[in-house]
CSV table of C-alpha atoms and ligand atoms in Angstrom, one decimal:
chain,number,residue,atom,x,y,z
A,1,MET,CA,26.4,-18.9,-3.9
A,2,TYR,CA,23.6,-17.3,-1.9
A,3,GLY,CA,22.6,-13.7,-1.2
A,4,ILE,CA,19.9,-11.2,-0.4
A,5,ILE,CA,19.6,-7.5,-1.1
A,6,ALA,CA,17.0,-5.1,0.1
A,7,THR,CA,15.9,-1.5,0.0
A,8,TRP,CA,16.7,0.7,3.0
A,9,ARG,CA,18.5,0.3,6.3
A,10,MET,CA,15.3,-1.0,7.9
A,11,ALA,CA,15.9,-4.3,6.2
A,12,LEU,CA,19.1,-5.0,8.0
A,13,GLU,CA,17.8,-7.2,10.9
A,14,GLY,CA,15.6,-9.1,8.4
A,15,ILE,CA,18.4,-9.8,5.9
A,16,THR,CA,20.8,-10.7,8.8
A,17,GLU,CA,18.3,-13.4,9.8
A,18,ALA,CA,17.8,-14.5,6.2
A,19,GLU,CA,21.5,-14.8,5.6
A,20,GLU,CA,21.8,-17.1,8.6
A,21,MET,CA,19.0,-19.2,7.1
A,22,LEU,CA,20.5,-19.2,3.6
A,23,LYS,CA,23.9,-20.3,5.0
A,24,LYS,CA,22.2,-23.3,6.6
A,25,GLY,CA,20.6,-24.3,3.3
A,26,SER,CA,17.1,-22.6,3.8
A,27,ASP,CA,15.4,-21.9,0.5
A,28,ALA,CA,14.9,-18.5,-1.0
A,29,LYS,CA,11.1,-18.5,-0.3
A,30,ASP,CA,11.3,-19.1,3.5
A,31,SER,CA,14.3,-16.8,3.8
A,32,ILE,CA,12.8,-13.8,2.0
A,33,GLU,CA,9.5,-14.2,3.8
A,34,LYS,CA,11.2,-14.2,7.2
A,35,ALA,CA,13.2,-11.1,6.3
A,36,ILE,CA,10.2,-9.1,5.2
A,37,GLN,CA,8.1,-10.3,8.2
A,38,MET,CA,10.7,-8.9,10.5
A,39,VAL,CA,10.4,-5.5,8.9
A,40,GLU,CA,6.6,-5.7,9.0
A,41,ASP,CA,6.7,-6.6,12.7
A,42,PHE,CA,8.9,-3.7,13.8
A,43,GLU,CA,6.6,-0.9,14.9
A,44,PHE,CA,9.1,1.9,14.5
A,45,TYR,CA,9.4,1.5,10.7
A,46,LYS,CA,6.6,3.8,9.7
A,47,SER,CA,6.1,2.7,6.1
A,48,VAL,CA,5.8,-1.1,6.4
A,49,GLY,CA,3.4,-3.3,8.3
A,50,TYR,CA,2.7,-2.7,12.0
A,51,GLY,CA,3.3,1.0,12.7
A,52,GLY,CA,2.9,1.9,9.0
A,53,LEU,CA,1.4,5.3,8.4
A,54,PRO,CA,-2.3,5.6,7.5
A,55,ASN,CA,-4.2,6.9,4.5
A,56,GLU,CA,-6.0,10.2,4.6
A,57,GLU,CA,-8.9,8.5,6.4
A,58,MET,CA,-6.5,7.3,9.1
A,59,GLU,CA,-6.7,3.7,8.1
A,60,VAL,CA,-3.6,1.6,7.5
A,61,GLU,CA,-3.9,-0.1,4.1
A,62,LEU,CA,-1.1,-2.4,3.1
A,63,ASP,CA,0.3,-3.6,-0.2
A,64,ALA,CA,2.6,-6.6,-0.6
A,65,ALA,CA,3.9,-9.1,-3.2
A,66,PHE,CA,5.8,-12.4,-3.4
A,67,MET,CA,7.3,-13.9,-6.6
A,68,ASP,CA,8.9,-17.3,-7.1
A,69,GLY,CA,11.6,-16.9,-9.8
A,70,ASP,CA,11.5,-20.6,-10.7
A,71,SER,CA,7.9,-21.0,-11.7
A,72,LEU,CA,7.3,-17.2,-12.1
A,73,SER,CA,4.3,-17.6,-9.8
A,74,ILE,CA,3.1,-14.3,-8.3
A,75,GLY,CA,0.9,-13.5,-5.3
A,76,CYS,CA,-0.1,-10.0,-4.3
A,77,VAL,CA,-2.4,-8.1,-2.0
A,78,GLY,CA,-3.5,-4.5,-2.3
A,79,ALA,CA,-5.1,-2.1,0.3
A,80,ILE,CA,-5.5,-4.9,2.9
A,81,LYS,CA,-6.4,-3.9,6.4
A,82,ASP,CA,-5.9,-5.5,9.8
A,83,TYR,CA,-3.5,-8.3,9.0
A,84,ALA,CA,-0.1,-8.6,10.6
A,85,ASN,CA,2.0,-10.0,7.7
A,86,PRO,CA,0.8,-9.1,4.2
A,87,VAL,CA,3.9,-10.8,2.7
A,88,SER,CA,2.8,-14.2,4.0
A,89,ILE,CA,-0.7,-13.8,2.5
A,90,ALA,CA,1.0,-12.8,-0.8
A,91,ARG,CA,3.1,-15.9,-0.6
A,92,MET,CA,0.1,-18.2,-0.1
A,93,LEU,CA,-1.6,-16.4,-3.0
A,94,SER,CA,1.4,-17.2,-5.2
A,95,GLU,CA,0.7,-20.9,-4.7
A,96,GLU,CA,-2.9,-20.6,-5.9
A,97,PRO,CA,-3.7,-21.6,-9.5
A,98,VAL,CA,-5.7,-18.4,-10.1
A,99,ASN,CA,-6.9,-15.5,-8.0
A,100,ASN,CA,-3.3,-14.5,-7.3
A,101,PHE,CA,-3.9,-10.8,-6.7
A,102,LEU,CA,-6.6,-9.8,-4.2
A,103,VAL,CA,-7.4,-6.4,-2.9
A,104,GLY,CA,-9.3,-4.9,0.0
A,105,ALA,CA,-12.2,-6.9,1.5
A,106,GLY,CA,-11.5,-9.8,-0.8
A,107,ALA,CA,-7.9,-10.1,0.4
A,108,GLU,CA,-9.1,-9.8,4.0
A,109,LYS,CA,-11.7,-12.6,3.5
A,110,TYR,CA,-9.0,-14.8,2.0
A,111,ALA,CA,-6.6,-14.1,4.9
A,112,HIS,CA,-9.4,-14.9,7.4
A,113,ARG,CA,-10.2,-18.1,5.7
A,114,HIS,CA,-6.6,-19.2,5.8
A,115,GLY,CA,-6.1,-18.3,9.5
A,116,PHE,CA,-3.7,-15.4,9.1
A,117,GLU,CA,-3.1,-13.3,12.2
A,118,ARG,CA,-5.5,-10.4,12.5
A,119,LYS,CA,-4.0,-7.2,14.0
A,120,ASN,CA,-4.9,-3.6,14.3
A,121,MET,CA,-1.9,-2.2,12.4
A,122,LEU,CA,-2.5,1.5,13.5
A,123,THR,CA,-0.2,2.4,16.4
A,124,GLU,CA,-0.4,5.4,18.7
A,125,ARG,CA,2.8,6.6,17.2
A,126,ALA,CA,1.4,6.5,13.7
A,127,LYS,CA,-1.7,8.4,14.9
A,128,ILE,CA,0.6,11.2,16.3
A,129,HIS,CA,2.4,11.3,12.9
A,130,TYR,CA,-0.9,11.6,11.2
A,131,HIS,CA,-2.1,14.5,13.4
A,132,ASN,CA,1.2,16.3,13.2
A,133,ARG,CA,1.2,16.0,9.4
A,134,VAL,CA,-2.3,17.2,9.1
A,135,LYS,CA,-1.4,20.2,11.3
A,136,GLU,CA,1.8,21.0,9.3
A,137,THR,CA,-0.1,20.8,6.0
A,138,THR,CA,-2.8,23.1,7.3
A,139,ASP,CA,-0.3,25.5,8.7
A,140,ASN,CA,2.0,25.5,5.7
A,141,LYS,CA,0.5,24.9,2.3
A,142,GLU,CA,4.0,24.2,0.9
A,143,LEU,CA,4.4,20.9,2.7
A,144,LYS,CA,3.7,17.8,0.7
A,145,PRO,CA,1.5,15.2,2.5
A,146,TYR,CA,2.8,12.4,0.3
A,147,SER,CA,6.5,12.7,1.2
A,148,GLY,CA,8.2,9.7,2.9
A,149,HIS,CA,7.4,6.3,1.4
A,150,ASP,CA,10.0,3.7,2.2
A,151,THR,CA,8.9,0.4,0.8
A,152,VAL,CA,10.8,-2.7,1.7
A,153,GLY,CA,11.7,-4.6,-1.5
A,154,MET,CA,14.0,-7.6,-1.6
A,155,VAL,CA,15.6,-10.1,-4.0
A,156,CYS,CA,17.0,-13.4,-2.6
A,157,LEU,CA,19.1,-16.2,-4.1
A,158,ASP,CA,19.6,-19.5,-2.3
A,159,GLN,CA,22.3,-22.1,-2.5
A,160,GLU,CA,20.4,-24.2,-5.0
A,161,GLY,CA,20.0,-21.2,-7.4
A,162,HIS,CA,16.3,-20.6,-6.6
A,163,MET,CA,15.4,-16.9,-6.5
A,164,THR,CA,12.5,-14.9,-5.1
A,165,SER,CA,11.5,-11.3,-4.8
A,166,ALA,CA,9.0,-9.7,-2.3
A,167,THR,CA,7.8,-6.3,-1.2
A,168,SER,CA,5.7,-4.8,1.6
A,169,THR,CA,4.5,-1.3,2.2
A,170,SER,CA,1.9,1.0,3.7
A,171,GLY,CA,2.3,3.1,0.6
A,172,LEU,CA,2.2,6.8,0.4
A,173,PHE,CA,1.3,8.5,3.7
A,174,MET,CA,-2.0,10.3,3.4
A,175,LYS,CA,-2.9,8.4,0.2
A,176,HIS,CA,-6.5,8.1,-0.8
A,177,ALA,CA,-8.4,5.1,0.5
A,178,GLY,CA,-8.1,2.3,-2.0
A,179,ARG,CA,-4.9,3.7,-3.6
A,180,VAL,CA,-2.5,0.9,-4.6
A,181,GLY,CA,1.1,1.7,-5.6
A,182,ASP,CA,3.8,-0.2,-7.5
A,183,SER,CA,4.8,-2.6,-4.7
A,184,PRO,CA,2.3,-5.3,-5.5
A,185,ILE,CA,2.4,-4.7,-9.3
A,186,SER,CA,4.5,-7.3,-11.1
A,187,GLY,CA,7.3,-5.8,-13.2
A,188,SER,CA,7.0,-2.4,-11.4
A,189,GLY,CA,7.7,-3.0,-7.7
A,190,PHE,CA,9.3,-6.3,-8.2
A,191,TYR,CA,10.3,-9.0,-10.7
A,192,VAL,CA,12.4,-12.1,-10.5
A,193,ASP,CA,13.4,-14.9,-12.9
A,194,SER,CA,15.8,-17.5,-11.5
A,195,LYS,CA,17.3,-18.0,-14.9
A,196,VAL,CA,18.5,-14.4,-14.8
A,197,GLY,CA,18.0,-12.4,-11.5
A,198,GLY,CA,15.6,-10.1,-9.8
A,199,ALA,CA,14.9,-6.4,-9.0
A,200,SER,CA,12.7,-4.4,-6.7
A,201,ALA,CA,11.8,-0.8,-6.2
A,202,THR,CA,11.0,1.9,-3.7
A,203,GLY,CA,9.8,5.3,-4.5
A,204,LEU,CA,6.8,7.1,-6.0
A,205,GLY,CA,4.7,4.2,-7.2
A,206,GLU,CA,2.8,6.3,-9.7
A,207,ASP,CA,6.1,6.9,-11.6
A,208,VAL,CA,7.7,3.5,-11.0
A,209,MET,CA,4.6,1.9,-12.6
A,210,LYS,CA,4.9,4.1,-15.7
A,211,GLY,CA,8.2,2.4,-16.6
A,212,CYS,CA,7.8,-1.2,-15.2
A,213,VAL,CA,11.3,-0.5,-14.0
A,214,SER,CA,11.9,-3.8,-12.1
A,215,TYR,CA,11.1,-5.8,-15.2
A,216,GLU,CA,13.2,-3.6,-17.4
A,217,ILE,CA,16.2,-4.3,-15.1
A,218,VAL,CA,15.7,-8.0,-15.3
A,219,ARG,CA,15.3,-7.8,-19.1
A,220,LEU,CA,18.6,-5.9,-19.3
A,221,MET,CA,20.3,-8.5,-17.1
A,222,LYS,CA,19.0,-11.2,-19.4
A,223,GLU,CA,20.7,-9.4,-22.3
A,224,GLY,CA,23.9,-9.8,-20.5
A,225,MET,CA,24.3,-6.7,-18.3
A,226,HIS,CA,25.7,-6.8,-14.8
A,227,PRO,CA,23.0,-5.8,-12.2
A,228,GLN,CA,24.7,-2.4,-11.6
A,229,GLU,CA,24.8,-1.7,-15.3
A,230,ALA,CA,21.2,-2.7,-15.7
A,231,CYS,CA,20.0,-0.6,-12.7
A,232,ASP,CA,22.0,2.4,-14.0
A,233,LYS,CA,20.5,2.1,-17.5
A,234,ALA,CA,16.9,1.5,-16.5
A,235,VAL,CA,16.7,4.1,-13.8
A,236,ARG,CA,18.7,6.9,-15.5
A,237,ASP,CA,17.0,6.4,-18.9
A,238,PHE,CA,13.5,6.4,-17.3
A,239,ASP,CA,14.2,9.3,-15.0
A,240,GLN,CA,15.3,11.3,-18.1
A,241,GLU,CA,12.3,10.1,-20.0
A,242,LEU,CA,9.9,11.3,-17.3
A,243,LYS,CA,11.7,14.6,-17.0
A,244,GLU,CA,11.5,15.2,-20.8
A,245,ARG,CA,7.8,14.2,-21.1
A,246,ARG,CA,6.4,15.4,-17.7
A,247,GLY,CA,8.8,18.0,-16.4
A,248,LYS,CA,9.7,15.9,-13.4
A,249,ALA,CA,10.4,12.4,-12.1
A,250,GLY,CA,9.3,11.0,-8.8
A,251,ASP,CA,11.7,9.2,-6.4
A,252,MET,CA,13.0,5.9,-7.8
A,253,SER,CA,15.5,3.6,-6.1
A,254,LEU,CA,16.0,0.1,-7.4
A,255,ILE,CA,18.0,-2.8,-6.1
A,256,ALA,CA,18.9,-5.9,-8.1
A,257,MET,CA,20.8,-9.2,-7.8
A,258,ASN,CA,21.5,-11.8,-10.5
A,259,ASN,CA,21.7,-15.6,-10.2
A,260,LYS,CA,25.4,-15.4,-9.5
A,261,GLY,CA,24.9,-13.2,-6.4
A,262,GLU,CA,26.2,-10.1,-8.1
A,263,TRP,CA,24.2,-7.0,-7.2
A,264,GLY,CA,23.5,-3.4,-8.3
A,265,VAL,CA,21.6,-0.4,-7.0
A,266,THR,CA,20.6,2.9,-8.6
A,267,THR,CA,18.6,5.8,-7.2
A,268,ASN,CA,17.6,9.3,-8.3
A,269,ILE,CA,17.4,10.6,-4.8
A,270,GLU,CA,19.7,11.8,-2.0
A,271,GLY,CA,19.6,9.7,1.2
A,272,PHE,CA,18.9,6.3,-0.1
A,273,SER,CA,20.3,3.3,1.8
A,274,PHE,CA,20.2,-0.4,1.2
A,275,ALA,CA,21.3,-3.6,2.9
A,276,VAL,CA,23.0,-6.6,1.3
A,277,ALA,CA,24.4,-10.0,2.4
A,278,THR,CA,26.0,-12.7,0.3
A,279,GLU,CA,28.1,-15.7,0.8
A,280,LYS,CA,31.1,-13.4,0.3
A,281,GLU,CA,29.9,-10.3,2.2
A,282,LYS,CA,28.5,-10.1,5.8
A,283,PRO,CA,25.2,-8.1,6.2
A,284,THR,CA,26.1,-4.5,5.3
A,285,VAL,CA,24.3,-1.3,5.1
A,286,TYR,CA,25.4,1.1,2.3
A,287,LEU,CA,24.5,4.7,1.8
A,288,VAL,CA,24.2,6.0,-1.7
A,289,LYS,CA,26.1,9.2,-2.3
A,290,PHE,CA,26.8,11.5,-5.3
A,291,ASP,CA,30.1,13.1,-6.2
A,292,GLU,CA,30.5,16.7,-7.5
A,293,ASN,CA,29.8,15.4,-11.1
A,294,GLY,CA,26.6,13.8,-10.0
A,295,LYS,CA,28.1,10.3,-10.2
A,296,GLN,CA,26.7,7.8,-7.8
A,297,TYR,CA,28.9,5.9,-5.3
A,298,PHE,CA,28.3,3.7,-2.2
A,299,GLU,CA,29.7,4.2,1.3
A,300,VAL,CA,29.4,1.7,4.1
A,301,ALA,CA,27.2,3.2,6.8
A,302,SER,CA,29.3,4.2,9.8
A,303,GLN,CA,28.5,3.1,13.4
A,304,GLU,CA,27.6,6.7,14.2
A,305,TRP,CA,25.1,6.8,11.3
A,306,MET,CA,23.6,3.4,12.4
A,307,ASP,CA,23.3,4.5,16.0
A,308,ASN,CA,21.7,7.8,15.0
A,309,TYR,CA,19.3,6.0,12.6
A,310,MET,CA,17.9,3.9,15.4
A,311,LYS,CA,17.8,6.8,17.9
A,312,THR,CA,15.8,8.9,15.5
A,313,ARG,CA,13.4,6.1,14.5
A,314,THR,CA,12.6,5.3,18.2
A,315,ALA,CA,12.7,8.8,19.7
A,316,PRO,CA,9.5,9.7,21.6
A,317,LEU,CA,7.0,11.6,19.4
A,318,VAL,CA,5.0,14.5,20.7
A,319,ARG,CA,1.7,15.6,19.3
A,320,LYS,CA,1.9,19.2,18.0
B,1,LIG,N1,6.5,2.6,-3.6
B,1,LIG,C1,5.4,2.5,-2.7
B,1,LIG,C2,4.2,3.2,-3.2
B,1,LIG,O1,4.2,4.1,-4.0
B,1,LIG,O2,3.2,2.8,-2.6
């Protein structure tokens, strides 16, 4: 059995390519790296890699992680600037004996030393988003500058039973310089153990980190839960906990897959989508919906939804 699951519709092209690779016997490391790179390279996805939205100083600072579920090796970068594929830097860091998590200038030095591609990640389109958001926030104090943070997070299983997890994000739009979210934090943004399965998160990093939610899902799967049961329990319990203790809970959407290729997804927001492909299921985008009793269910995205998604992502932007 092989499979790959990812947060958001934006992962579809990447997981489609990864599924082709997995089918031909590629390993979980190469397949997941390729899938994440494809999201990082597509300039119209505005919260990952090239085209990602900048921090409040109009600089694109990126976070990424890579985990090998066999050895439990982890590599992470935080607040790295001007490199095309943070996930590949994270992968190389996961192969180092120590110094596995580098941030800022240190991460950039490492990337330079190892010949990674330098690239100005700030696009004209992202600059327009920035200016428009600054204007909207100034005009209307109710608007939240931080809204909109769609991290790509994935879990992958290859035919040999090896598993990986990886993430990549530009983090919260208008974040402070140097802010690092959950995405490169082991157990929060991602976790994988090939003996069990893996999980990955998208949402408000500050809250995901409070609950180490990806690790919690893997722990529950280890106790015997199906990935869906584990996601439901971890996300619902922690959402409730945050509401009781803090009055509110930030956005949290988690995806998981076990080492049999079974998967699960739970979110506490409207409008979450995810993409999955396994030996048994062609690459598919699902939308997460809620019925009148608040119960979550999945719907395969219609062609109309898919067409509209790409149209809105690529529509010309005008500076206000
Ligand atoms: N989940 C992405 C972030 O908070 O940066």
